Amino acid sequence: MAGGLKGGFVQLMHYLQDPQHVARFQQLCGVRETDTREKLIKGVPSTRHGDVQNGGGDATRRRPAGAETDREKRNNGVAANGAAGETGQAADKDGDDTQGSAVKPLRRNSLTGDVGQEFIIENKFLFYLFTLGTELGNELFYISFFPFFMWNVDAYVSRRLVVVWVWVMYLGQCTKDVIRWPRPASPPVVKVEMFYNSEYSMPSTHAMSGTAIPLCLFLLTYGRWEYPMLLGLCLAFSWCFLVCLSRIYMGMHSILDIIAGFLYSLLIVVVFSPALDIIDTFNRTHPYAPLSIISLHVGLGLFSFTLDTWSTSRGDTAQILGSGAGIALASHVNYHLGLLPDPTASMLPLQPPTLSLSLFGLCLLRFLLGVLILLATRAIMKALTIPLVCWIFGIPSGDVRKARQHMEVELPYRYIVYGAVGLNAHFLVPFLFIHVGLL
């Protein structure tokens, strides 16, 4: 009986991990390759081979020289007549024309520099929608959302949300490097995104952050702010659903990766939510908090760097830990300087302000000025830190990408740079805003 259940569970896992499900979802959403998708659907063997490093990443197309497909002949003819290079017509074998846009993956692979293969987008709305969804789990979103929320909405909620985000992303990245499952094989999957293709796949950290952030945002704000519960739940669910589906659309994760990331994130939130008040109070008030914050985050980074060879996940992990450490240190400084005090219990629940052009302009001004300070901080610290660390450890700094693959450079570089960004986001920027009357 137990053996049957185990066998059924294993079969279910293999079924959910099958890349064919990802490929079918992409086809349903109007994503297909320019010339091999039809062959794969009809069972014709393909000459493409997956990326060995990732168990089937982006493939290299091989065929006799001079052998053009009908589609290429048509596209070449269109290009010769001066048509736009990015948009064209795709026709099926029976001659029925289907409108579509031939595009490249969104960003090249950050580790290998691979730009990936061209593919056809037949539904631009879904392409833009899922591109937005996947960006909700990328660095640009994090460096925009957390500061904006901190400067314009609620610093109390923001700093606690960052604690959850750090733990979710850290545990997710470490789990990836322990399990070491490859990305869905291509073919049959189309790689709409290439940036994270060198990382492992299980679990999806996009799904984890896309679950933890909206869920904790709802848990931390409901009752503290006045808004309808149904509205908060709908927004949280929509956010989570969009991010999870976007990773399948992008060809970055199997269904199993998404389900595992969703459940793993729920588990982490359940475990850490009761401790948020203790952690936040310790970070702000305990005299040894700065030493503990630095030691903990550096120790976690050192542990994660021993799990596997260098990849983009190593830098991402250190970057997340550095940002979390900087914000935690800033909360300690703010508490002792009396900056950004939490509202008293008698002031709760808080009421959202009335929307107006002046409020919108003030929030936008804070955001733009604050982001400029953070970008300047990042650029200055990066320019100073990498050469300094390379000099200390005797590592050539001519090739920055190669130098950063050394643990001795990557770890202190990410910690110092993003620790400074986190510190300035929660301390320096609000400090300046208060003194110029913007906060």
Tab-separated table of C-alpha atoms in Angstrom:
chain	number	residue	atom	x	y	z
A	1	MET	CA	0.000	0.000	0.000
A	2	ALA	CA	2.756	2.429	1.038
A	3	GLY	CA	4.796	1.458	-2.018
A	4	GLY	CA	1.818	2.140	-4.280
A	5	LEU	CA	1.291	5.569	-2.768
A	6	LYS	CA	4.978	6.352	-3.123
A	7	GLY	CA	4.977	5.212	-6.730
A	8	GLY	CA	1.888	7.291	-7.482
A	9	PHE	CA	3.478	10.338	-5.841
A	10	VAL	CA	6.656	9.916	-7.884
A	11	GLN	CA	4.615	9.573	-11.075
A	12	LEU	CA	2.707	12.740	-10.213
A	13	MET	CA	5.990	14.606	-9.660
A	14	HIS	CA	7.324	13.447	-13.037
A	15	TYR	CA	4.043	14.431	-14.680
A	16	LEU	CA	4.101	17.951	-13.200
A	17	GLN	CA	7.755	18.358	-14.170
A	18	ASP	CA	7.161	17.408	-17.818
A	19	PRO	CA	8.296	20.313	-20.064
A	20	GLN	CA	5.565	19.410	-22.571
A	21	HIS	CA	3.017	21.023	-20.224
A	22	VAL	CA	5.036	24.255	-20.288
A	23	ALA	CA	5.239	24.096	-24.090
A	24	ARG	CA	1.474	23.548	-24.401
A	25	PHE	CA	0.759	26.518	-22.132
A	26	GLN	CA	3.067	28.679	-24.234
A	27	GLN	CA	1.305	27.566	-27.418
A	28	LEU	CA	-2.055	28.331	-25.822
A	29	CYS	CA	-0.792	31.838	-25.046
A	30	GLY	CA	0.508	32.385	-28.571
A	31	VAL	CA	4.229	31.670	-28.145
A	32	ARG	CA	5.995	29.414	-30.615
A	33	GLU	CA	9.338	29.006	-32.306
A	34	THR	CA	9.922	30.388	-35.751
A	35	ASP	CA	10.476	27.114	-37.618
A	36	THR	CA	10.721	24.025	-35.397
A	37	ARG	CA	7.558	24.168	-33.292
A	38	GLU	CA	5.383	22.632	-36.024
A	39	LYS	CA	7.856	19.780	-36.461
A	40	LEU	CA	7.822	19.000	-32.752
A	41	ILE	CA	4.026	19.012	-32.601
A	42	LYS	CA	3.784	16.601	-35.532
A	43	GLY	CA	6.438	14.309	-34.072
A	44	VAL	CA	9.180	15.097	-36.594
A	45	PRO	CA	12.617	14.712	-34.947
A	46	SER	CA	14.374	17.998	-34.311
A	47	THR	CA	18.087	18.596	-34.892
A	48	ARG	CA	18.344	20.950	-31.954
A	49	HIS	CA	20.265	20.016	-28.830
A	50	GLY	CA	19.728	21.427	-25.352
A	51	ASP	CA	22.204	23.337	-23.307
A	52	VAL	CA	24.286	20.676	-21.559
A	53	GLN	CA	24.965	22.856	-18.561
A	54	ASN	CA	21.308	23.315	-17.780
A	55	GLY	CA	19.942	19.982	-18.852
A	56	GLY	CA	18.332	21.433	-21.944
A	57	GLY	CA	18.612	25.162	-22.011
A	58	ASP	CA	18.538	27.113	-25.232
A	59	ALA	CA	19.506	25.076	-28.229
A	60	THR	CA	21.694	25.466	-31.261
A	61	ARG	CA	20.019	25.012	-34.595
A	62	ARG	CA	21.869	22.694	-37.029
A	63	ARG	CA	20.937	22.106	-40.669
A	64	PRO	CA	22.615	21.997	-44.083
A	65	ALA	CA	23.982	25.286	-45.369
A	66	GLY	CA	21.645	27.071	-47.738
A	67	ALA	CA	18.565	25.128	-46.615
A	68	GLU	CA	15.901	27.760	-46.046
A	69	THR	CA	12.449	27.082	-44.714
A	70	ASP	CA	9.398	28.458	-46.477
A	71	ARG	CA	8.912	30.928	-43.645
A	72	GLU	CA	12.478	32.218	-43.963
A	73	LYS	CA	12.040	32.690	-47.695
A	74	ARG	CA	8.869	34.678	-47.044
A	75	ASN	CA	10.498	36.732	-44.271
A	76	ASN	CA	13.587	37.374	-46.364
A	77	GLY	CA	11.339	38.554	-49.164
A	78	VAL	CA	9.493	40.869	-46.856
A	79	ALA	CA	12.744	42.240	-45.438
A	80	ALA	CA	14.043	42.836	-48.957
A	81	ASN	CA	10.970	44.939	-49.660
A	82	GLY	CA	11.664	47.164	-46.664
A	83	ALA	CA	9.280	45.679	-44.103
A	84	ALA	CA	9.896	46.148	-40.390
A	85	GLY	CA	12.493	43.729	-39.049
A	86	GLU	CA	10.715	42.955	-35.821
A	87	THR	CA	7.235	42.190	-37.157
A	88	GLY	CA	6.143	39.869	-39.896
A	89	GLN	CA	3.674	37.198	-40.882
A	90	ALA	CA	3.900	33.563	-39.930
A	91	ALA	CA	2.086	31.012	-42.044
A	92	ASP	CA	1.242	27.405	-41.210
A	93	LYS	CA	1.836	24.435	-43.504
A	94	ASP	CA	-1.575	24.740	-45.119
A	95	GLY	CA	-0.930	28.349	-46.118
A	96	ASP	CA	-3.181	30.047	-43.533
A	97	ASP	CA	-1.527	33.278	-42.405
A	98	THR	CA	-1.308	34.148	-38.727
A	99	GLN	CA	-0.205	37.565	-37.517
A	100	GLY	CA	2.753	37.426	-35.144
A	101	SER	CA	5.879	39.317	-34.040
A	102	ALA	CA	9.304	37.712	-34.229
A	103	VAL	CA	11.300	38.760	-31.154
A	104	LYS	CA	14.330	37.738	-29.131
A	105	PRO	CA	14.294	36.793	-25.412
A	106	LEU	CA	13.872	39.765	-23.093
A	107	ARG	CA	17.425	39.823	-21.716
A	108	ARG	CA	20.563	37.825	-22.412
A	109	ASN	CA	21.838	35.259	-19.928
A	110	SER	CA	23.712	37.157	-17.218
A	111	LEU	CA	26.281	34.353	-16.789
A	112	THR	CA	26.955	33.092	-20.322
A	113	GLY	CA	25.879	36.109	-22.369
A	114	ASP	CA	23.639	33.855	-24.512
A	115	VAL	CA	20.894	35.880	-26.217
A	116	GLY	CA	18.739	32.853	-27.067
A	117	GLN	CA	16.682	31.954	-30.138
A	118	GLU	CA	14.087	34.059	-31.926
A	119	PHE	CA	10.429	33.130	-31.430
A	120	ILE	CA	6.977	34.243	-32.551
A	121	ILE	CA	4.544	36.194	-30.327
A	122	GLU	CA	0.951	35.876	-31.579
A	123	ASN	CA	-0.742	37.501	-28.566
A	124	LYS	CA	0.961	40.762	-27.634
A	125	PHE	CA	-1.391	41.464	-24.740
A	126	LEU	CA	-0.412	38.256	-22.948
A	127	PHE	CA	3.237	38.882	-23.757
A	128	TYR	CA	3.164	42.310	-22.093
A	129	LEU	CA	0.998	41.048	-19.223
A	130	PHE	CA	3.328	38.165	-18.354
A	131	THR	CA	6.378	40.365	-18.869
A	132	LEU	CA	4.925	42.624	-16.182
A	133	GLY	CA	4.279	39.569	-14.011
A	134	THR	CA	7.836	38.296	-14.262
A	135	GLU	CA	9.235	41.768	-13.540
A	136	LEU	CA	7.417	41.657	-10.182
A	137	GLY	CA	10.132	39.220	-9.099
A	138	ASN	CA	13.181	40.997	-10.553
A	139	GLU	CA	15.716	43.406	-9.081
A	140	LEU	CA	14.220	46.497	-10.730
A	141	PHE	CA	10.906	45.871	-8.969
A	142	TYR	CA	12.512	45.296	-5.571
A	143	ILE	CA	14.666	48.414	-5.769
A	144	SER	CA	11.567	50.422	-6.750
A	145	PHE	CA	8.740	48.902	-4.699
A	146	PHE	CA	10.321	48.676	-1.239
A	147	PRO	CA	11.699	52.257	-1.204
A	148	PHE	CA	8.476	53.680	-2.667
A	149	PHE	CA	6.405	51.927	-0.014
A	150	MET	CA	8.871	53.018	2.665
A	151	TRP	CA	8.903	56.705	1.676
A	152	ASN	CA	5.268	57.163	0.719
A	153	VAL	CA	3.117	54.605	2.530
A	154	ASP	CA	4.316	52.867	5.701
A	155	ALA	CA	7.920	52.378	6.884
A	156	TYR	CA	6.737	49.976	9.621
A	157	VAL	CA	5.181	47.579	7.112
A	158	SER	CA	8.040	47.987	4.656
A	159	ARG	CA	10.872	47.001	7.000
A	160	ARG	CA	8.977	43.931	8.229
A	161	LEU	CA	8.125	42.980	4.677
A	162	VAL	CA	11.833	43.130	3.837
A	163	VAL	CA	12.612	40.653	6.645
A	164	VAL	CA	10.197	38.121	5.153
A	165	TRP	CA	11.483	38.777	1.628
A	166	VAL	CA	15.100	38.174	2.701
A	167	TRP	CA	14.310	34.843	4.352
A	168	VAL	CA	12.090	33.651	1.520
A	169	MET	CA	14.618	34.484	-1.180
A	170	TYR	CA	17.596	33.176	0.791
A	171	LEU	CA	15.992	29.825	1.577
A	172	GLY	CA	14.689	29.533	-1.968
A	173	GLN	CA	18.083	30.191	-3.563
A	174	CYS	CA	19.846	27.781	-1.204
A	175	THR	CA	17.254	25.086	-1.848
A	176	LYS	CA	17.810	25.469	-5.601
A	177	ASP	CA	21.512	24.783	-5.173
A	178	VAL	CA	20.870	21.744	-2.976
A	179	ILE	CA	18.282	20.098	-5.271
A	180	ARG	CA	20.006	21.167	-8.532
A	181	TRP	CA	17.157	20.453	-10.941
A	182	PRO	CA	17.625	21.905	-14.437
A	183	ARG	CA	15.352	24.360	-16.176
A	184	PRO	CA	12.663	22.940	-18.496
A	185	ALA	CA	14.296	21.520	-21.635
A	186	SER	CA	14.295	23.539	-24.856
A	187	PRO	CA	12.910	22.148	-27.113
A	188	PRO	CA	10.013	21.721	-26.566
A	189	VAL	CA	9.959	24.821	-24.331
A	190	VAL	CA	10.546	28.258	-25.851
A	191	LYS	CA	12.864	30.424	-23.757
A	192	VAL	CA	11.077	33.767	-23.717
A	193	GLU	CA	13.534	34.896	-21.027
A	194	MET	CA	17.235	34.054	-20.776
A	195	PHE	CA	18.529	36.119	-17.853
A	196	TYR	CA	18.214	33.423	-15.163
A	197	ASN	CA	18.644	30.427	-17.463
A	198	SER	CA	21.953	29.394	-15.836
A	199	GLU	CA	20.364	28.962	-12.413
A	200	TYR	CA	18.679	25.819	-11.186
A	201	SER	CA	14.930	25.510	-11.329
A	202	MET	CA	13.443	23.952	-8.164
A	203	PRO	CA	11.761	25.771	-6.459
A	204	SER	CA	10.735	28.910	-8.325
A	205	THR	CA	11.960	31.875	-6.282
A	206	HIS	CA	9.746	34.115	-8.422
A	207	ALA	CA	6.755	32.089	-7.245
A	208	MET	CA	8.055	32.302	-3.681
A	209	SER	CA	8.441	36.076	-3.665
A	210	GLY	CA	5.237	36.454	-5.690
A	211	THR	CA	3.437	34.577	-2.920
A	212	ALA	CA	5.173	35.945	0.169
A	213	ILE	CA	5.183	39.658	-0.683
A	214	PRO	CA	1.469	40.154	-1.485
A	215	LEU	CA	0.393	37.753	1.280
A	216	CYS	CA	2.506	39.470	3.943
A	217	LEU	CA	1.525	42.860	2.581
A	218	PHE	CA	-2.101	41.933	3.226
A	219	LEU	CA	-1.398	40.418	6.660
A	220	LEU	CA	0.642	43.442	7.769
A	221	THR	CA	-1.709	46.128	6.472
A	222	TYR	CA	-5.181	44.707	7.112
A	223	GLY	CA	-6.410	46.092	10.400
A	224	ARG	CA	-3.599	48.649	10.413
A	225	TRP	CA	-5.042	50.454	7.389
A	226	GLU	CA	-8.713	50.845	6.567
A	227	TYR	CA	-9.621	49.074	3.324
A	228	PRO	CA	-12.034	46.283	2.348
A	229	MET	CA	-10.720	42.804	3.124
A	230	LEU	CA	-12.052	41.439	-0.172
A	231	LEU	CA	-10.093	44.067	-2.090
A	232	GLY	CA	-6.871	43.133	-0.310
A	233	LEU	CA	-7.383	39.408	-0.879
A	234	CYS	CA	-8.188	39.901	-4.567
A	235	LEU	CA	-5.098	42.024	-5.129
A	236	ALA	CA	-2.871	39.542	-3.284
A	237	PHE	CA	-4.266	36.576	-5.206
A	238	SER	CA	-4.018	38.358	-8.567
A	239	TRP	CA	-0.405	39.350	-7.876
A	240	CYS	CA	0.533	35.787	-6.910
A	241	PHE	CA	-1.339	34.204	-9.824
A	242	LEU	CA	0.214	36.566	-12.374
A	243	VAL	CA	3.782	35.994	-11.181
A	244	CYS	CA	3.401	32.211	-11.056
A	245	LEU	CA	1.858	31.940	-14.526
A	246	SER	CA	4.443	34.321	-15.963
A	247	ARG	CA	7.292	31.949	-15.096
A	248	ILE	CA	5.635	29.126	-17.034
A	249	TYR	CA	4.960	31.495	-19.931
A	250	MET	CA	8.625	32.544	-19.942
A	251	GLY	CA	9.720	28.900	-20.142
A	252	MET	CA	11.724	29.213	-16.948
A	253	HIS	CA	9.851	26.776	-14.700
A	254	SER	CA	7.784	23.611	-14.770
A	255	ILE	CA	4.401	23.356	-13.081
A	256	LEU	CA	6.062	21.416	-10.254
A	257	ASP	CA	8.585	24.234	-9.664
A	258	ILE	CA	5.734	26.732	-9.335
A	259	ILE	CA	3.645	24.594	-6.974
A	260	ALA	CA	6.694	23.838	-4.813
A	261	GLY	CA	7.647	27.520	-4.659
A	262	PHE	CA	4.107	28.534	-3.714
A	263	LEU	CA	3.826	25.943	-0.909
A	264	TYR	CA	7.394	26.532	0.321
A	265	SER	CA	6.714	30.249	0.576
A	266	LEU	CA	3.494	29.662	2.509
A	267	LEU	CA	5.422	27.476	4.960
A	268	ILE	CA	8.088	30.139	5.497
A	269	VAL	CA	5.461	32.852	6.028
A	270	VAL	CA	3.600	30.699	8.551
A	271	VAL	CA	6.821	30.019	10.482
A	272	PHE	CA	8.265	33.547	10.420
A	273	SER	CA	5.147	35.706	10.747
A	274	PRO	CA	4.793	35.150	14.514
A	275	ALA	CA	8.467	36.103	14.980
A	276	LEU	CA	8.346	39.326	12.963
A	277	ASP	CA	7.558	41.485	15.983
A	278	ILE	CA	10.431	39.949	17.971
A	279	ILE	CA	12.903	40.342	15.095
A	280	ASP	CA	11.888	43.925	14.353
A	281	THR	CA	12.009	44.971	18.004
A	282	PHE	CA	15.449	43.394	18.433
A	283	ASN	CA	16.833	45.068	15.301
A	284	ARG	CA	15.638	48.477	16.442
A	285	THR	CA	16.257	48.475	20.190
A	286	HIS	CA	18.898	45.935	21.256
A	287	PRO	CA	22.359	47.450	21.856
A	288	TYR	CA	24.085	44.510	20.135
A	289	ALA	CA	21.707	44.491	17.182
A	290	PRO	CA	24.207	45.983	14.656
A	291	LEU	CA	26.813	43.318	15.438
A	292	SER	CA	24.203	40.561	15.323
A	293	ILE	CA	22.729	41.810	12.045
A	294	ILE	CA	26.092	41.946	10.289
A	295	SER	CA	27.274	38.607	11.688
A	296	LEU	CA	24.057	36.777	10.793
A	297	HIS	CA	23.807	38.061	7.241
A	298	VAL	CA	27.512	37.508	6.500
A	299	GLY	CA	27.360	34.016	7.991
A	300	LEU	CA	24.336	33.096	5.888
A	301	GLY	CA	26.114	34.373	2.791
A	302	LEU	CA	29.255	32.330	3.515
A	303	PHE	CA	27.137	29.209	3.950
A	304	SER	CA	25.275	29.741	0.691
A	305	PHE	CA	28.522	30.227	-1.233
A	306	THR	CA	29.678	26.721	-0.284
A	307	LEU	CA	26.636	24.969	-1.769
A	308	ASP	CA	27.640	24.953	-5.434
A	309	THR	CA	29.896	26.460	-8.061
A	310	TRP	CA	29.496	30.140	-8.918
A	311	SER	CA	26.327	31.180	-10.678
A	312	THR	CA	24.043	34.179	-10.779
A	313	SER	CA	22.209	32.842	-7.712
A	314	ARG	CA	25.355	33.335	-5.590
A	315	GLY	CA	25.424	37.054	-6.331
A	316	ASP	CA	21.674	37.397	-5.967
A	317	THR	CA	21.781	35.747	-2.549
A	318	ALA	CA	24.542	38.040	-1.277
A	319	GLN	CA	22.759	41.038	-2.773
A	320	ILE	CA	19.512	40.194	-0.972
A	321	LEU	CA	21.305	39.575	2.322
A	322	GLY	CA	23.244	42.828	1.974
A	323	SER	CA	20.077	44.817	1.282
A	324	GLY	CA	18.319	43.220	4.247
A	325	ALA	CA	21.262	43.933	6.541
A	326	GLY	CA	21.408	47.576	5.430
A	327	ILE	CA	17.698	48.148	6.054
A	328	ALA	CA	17.895	46.406	9.450
A	329	LEU	CA	20.851	48.592	10.463
A	330	ALA	CA	18.969	51.680	9.273
A	331	SER	CA	15.974	50.771	11.441
A	332	HIS	CA	18.336	50.656	14.465
A	333	VAL	CA	19.767	54.083	13.613
A	334	ASN	CA	16.308	55.561	12.982
A	335	TYR	CA	15.009	54.326	16.324
A	336	HIS	CA	17.826	55.973	18.277
A	337	LEU	CA	17.581	59.218	16.280
A	338	GLY	CA	13.790	59.326	16.456
A	339	LEU	CA	13.339	59.155	12.669
A	340	LEU	CA	10.244	57.555	11.102
A	341	PRO	CA	8.523	56.792	14.420
A	342	ASP	CA	5.726	54.239	14.368
A	343	PRO	CA	2.217	55.592	14.993
A	344	THR	CA	0.812	54.888	18.437
A	345	ALA	CA	-2.003	52.397	19.005
A	346	SER	CA	-4.482	55.245	19.461
A	347	MET	CA	-3.797	56.399	15.895
A	348	LEU	CA	-4.751	53.033	14.376
A	349	PRO	CA	-6.301	52.106	12.047
A	350	LEU	CA	-4.740	54.481	9.559
A	351	GLN	CA	-6.910	55.969	6.827
A	352	PRO	CA	-5.612	56.206	3.254
A	353	PRO	CA	-5.155	59.864	2.235
A	354	THR	CA	-7.440	61.461	-0.318
A	355	LEU	CA	-6.008	61.093	-3.794
A	356	SER	CA	-5.064	64.378	-5.416
A	357	LEU	CA	-2.627	65.789	-7.955
A	358	SER	CA	-0.555	67.387	-5.207
A	359	LEU	CA	-0.249	64.070	-3.348
A	360	PHE	CA	0.661	62.280	-6.560
A	361	GLY	CA	3.290	64.895	-7.365
A	362	LEU	CA	4.780	64.727	-3.863
A	363	CYS	CA	5.021	60.921	-3.967
A	364	LEU	CA	6.566	61.027	-7.421
A	365	LEU	CA	9.085	63.656	-6.353
A	366	ARG	CA	10.108	61.620	-3.315
A	367	PHE	CA	10.463	58.502	-5.429
A	368	LEU	CA	12.524	60.115	-8.197
A	369	LEU	CA	14.863	61.947	-5.840
A	370	GLY	CA	15.237	58.905	-3.623
A	371	VAL	CA	15.978	56.562	-6.508
A	372	LEU	CA	18.595	58.984	-7.844
A	373	ILE	CA	20.321	58.880	-4.463
A	374	LEU	CA	20.189	55.085	-4.405
A	375	LEU	CA	21.503	54.778	-7.953
A	376	ALA	CA	24.317	57.187	-7.122
A	377	THR	CA	25.089	55.175	-3.992
A	378	ARG	CA	25.186	51.953	-5.991
A	379	ALA	CA	27.420	53.399	-8.714
A	380	ILE	CA	29.897	55.020	-6.308
A	381	MET	CA	30.158	52.011	-4.003
A	382	LYS	CA	30.530	49.639	-6.944
A	383	ALA	CA	33.318	51.741	-8.480
A	384	LEU	CA	35.166	51.844	-5.164
A	385	THR	CA	34.552	48.341	-3.837
A	386	ILE	CA	35.444	46.031	-6.728
A	387	PRO	CA	38.971	47.433	-7.391
A	388	LEU	CA	39.644	47.639	-3.642
A	389	VAL	CA	38.618	44.050	-2.947
A	390	CYS	CA	40.531	42.793	-6.008
A	391	TRP	CA	43.630	44.638	-4.770
A	392	ILE	CA	43.291	43.208	-1.251
A	393	PHE	CA	43.046	39.596	-2.495
A	394	GLY	CA	45.440	39.975	-5.411
A	395	ILE	CA	42.825	39.249	-8.092
A	396	PRO	CA	43.137	40.968	-11.512
A	397	SER	CA	40.375	43.560	-11.904
A	398	GLY	CA	40.661	44.124	-15.655
A	399	ASP	CA	37.796	41.744	-16.477
A	400	VAL	CA	35.137	42.748	-13.940
A	401	ARG	CA	32.781	39.869	-14.827
A	402	LYS	CA	35.530	37.293	-14.320
A	403	ALA	CA	36.784	38.964	-11.146
A	404	ARG	CA	33.303	38.893	-9.633
A	405	GLN	CA	33.173	35.117	-10.041
A	406	HIS	CA	35.709	34.831	-7.221
A	407	MET	CA	34.027	34.381	-3.862
A	408	GLU	CA	36.561	36.761	-2.278
A	409	VAL	CA	35.305	39.541	-4.563
A	410	GLU	CA	31.643	38.653	-5.006
A	411	LEU	CA	30.741	38.355	-1.339
A	412	PRO	CA	32.192	41.640	0.021
A	413	TYR	CA	31.258	43.521	-3.160
A	414	ARG	CA	27.579	42.569	-2.994
A	415	TYR	CA	27.388	43.051	0.770
A	416	ILE	CA	29.046	46.453	0.861
A	417	VAL	CA	27.303	47.899	-2.190
A	418	TYR	CA	23.778	46.710	-1.437
A	419	GLY	CA	24.215	47.110	2.302
A	420	ALA	CA	24.932	50.792	1.613
A	421	VAL	CA	21.916	50.974	-0.718
A	422	GLY	CA	19.646	49.465	1.959
A	423	LEU	CA	21.053	51.747	4.669
A	424	ASN	CA	20.547	54.865	2.555
A	425	ALA	CA	17.062	53.784	1.473
A	426	HIS	CA	15.786	53.548	5.047
A	427	PHE	CA	17.953	56.153	6.778
A	428	LEU	CA	19.711	58.703	4.545
A	429	VAL	CA	16.871	59.363	2.088
A	430	PRO	CA	14.163	59.833	4.792
A	431	PHE	CA	16.650	61.938	6.788
A	432	LEU	CA	17.171	64.251	3.818
A	433	PHE	CA	13.453	64.337	3.024
A	434	ILE	CA	12.638	65.418	6.582
A	435	HIS	CA	15.209	68.225	6.502
A	436	VAL	CA	13.996	69.624	3.163
A	437	GLY	CA	10.314	69.314	4.060
A	438	LEU	CA	9.374	66.439	1.745
A	439	LEU	CA	8.436	64.038	4.558
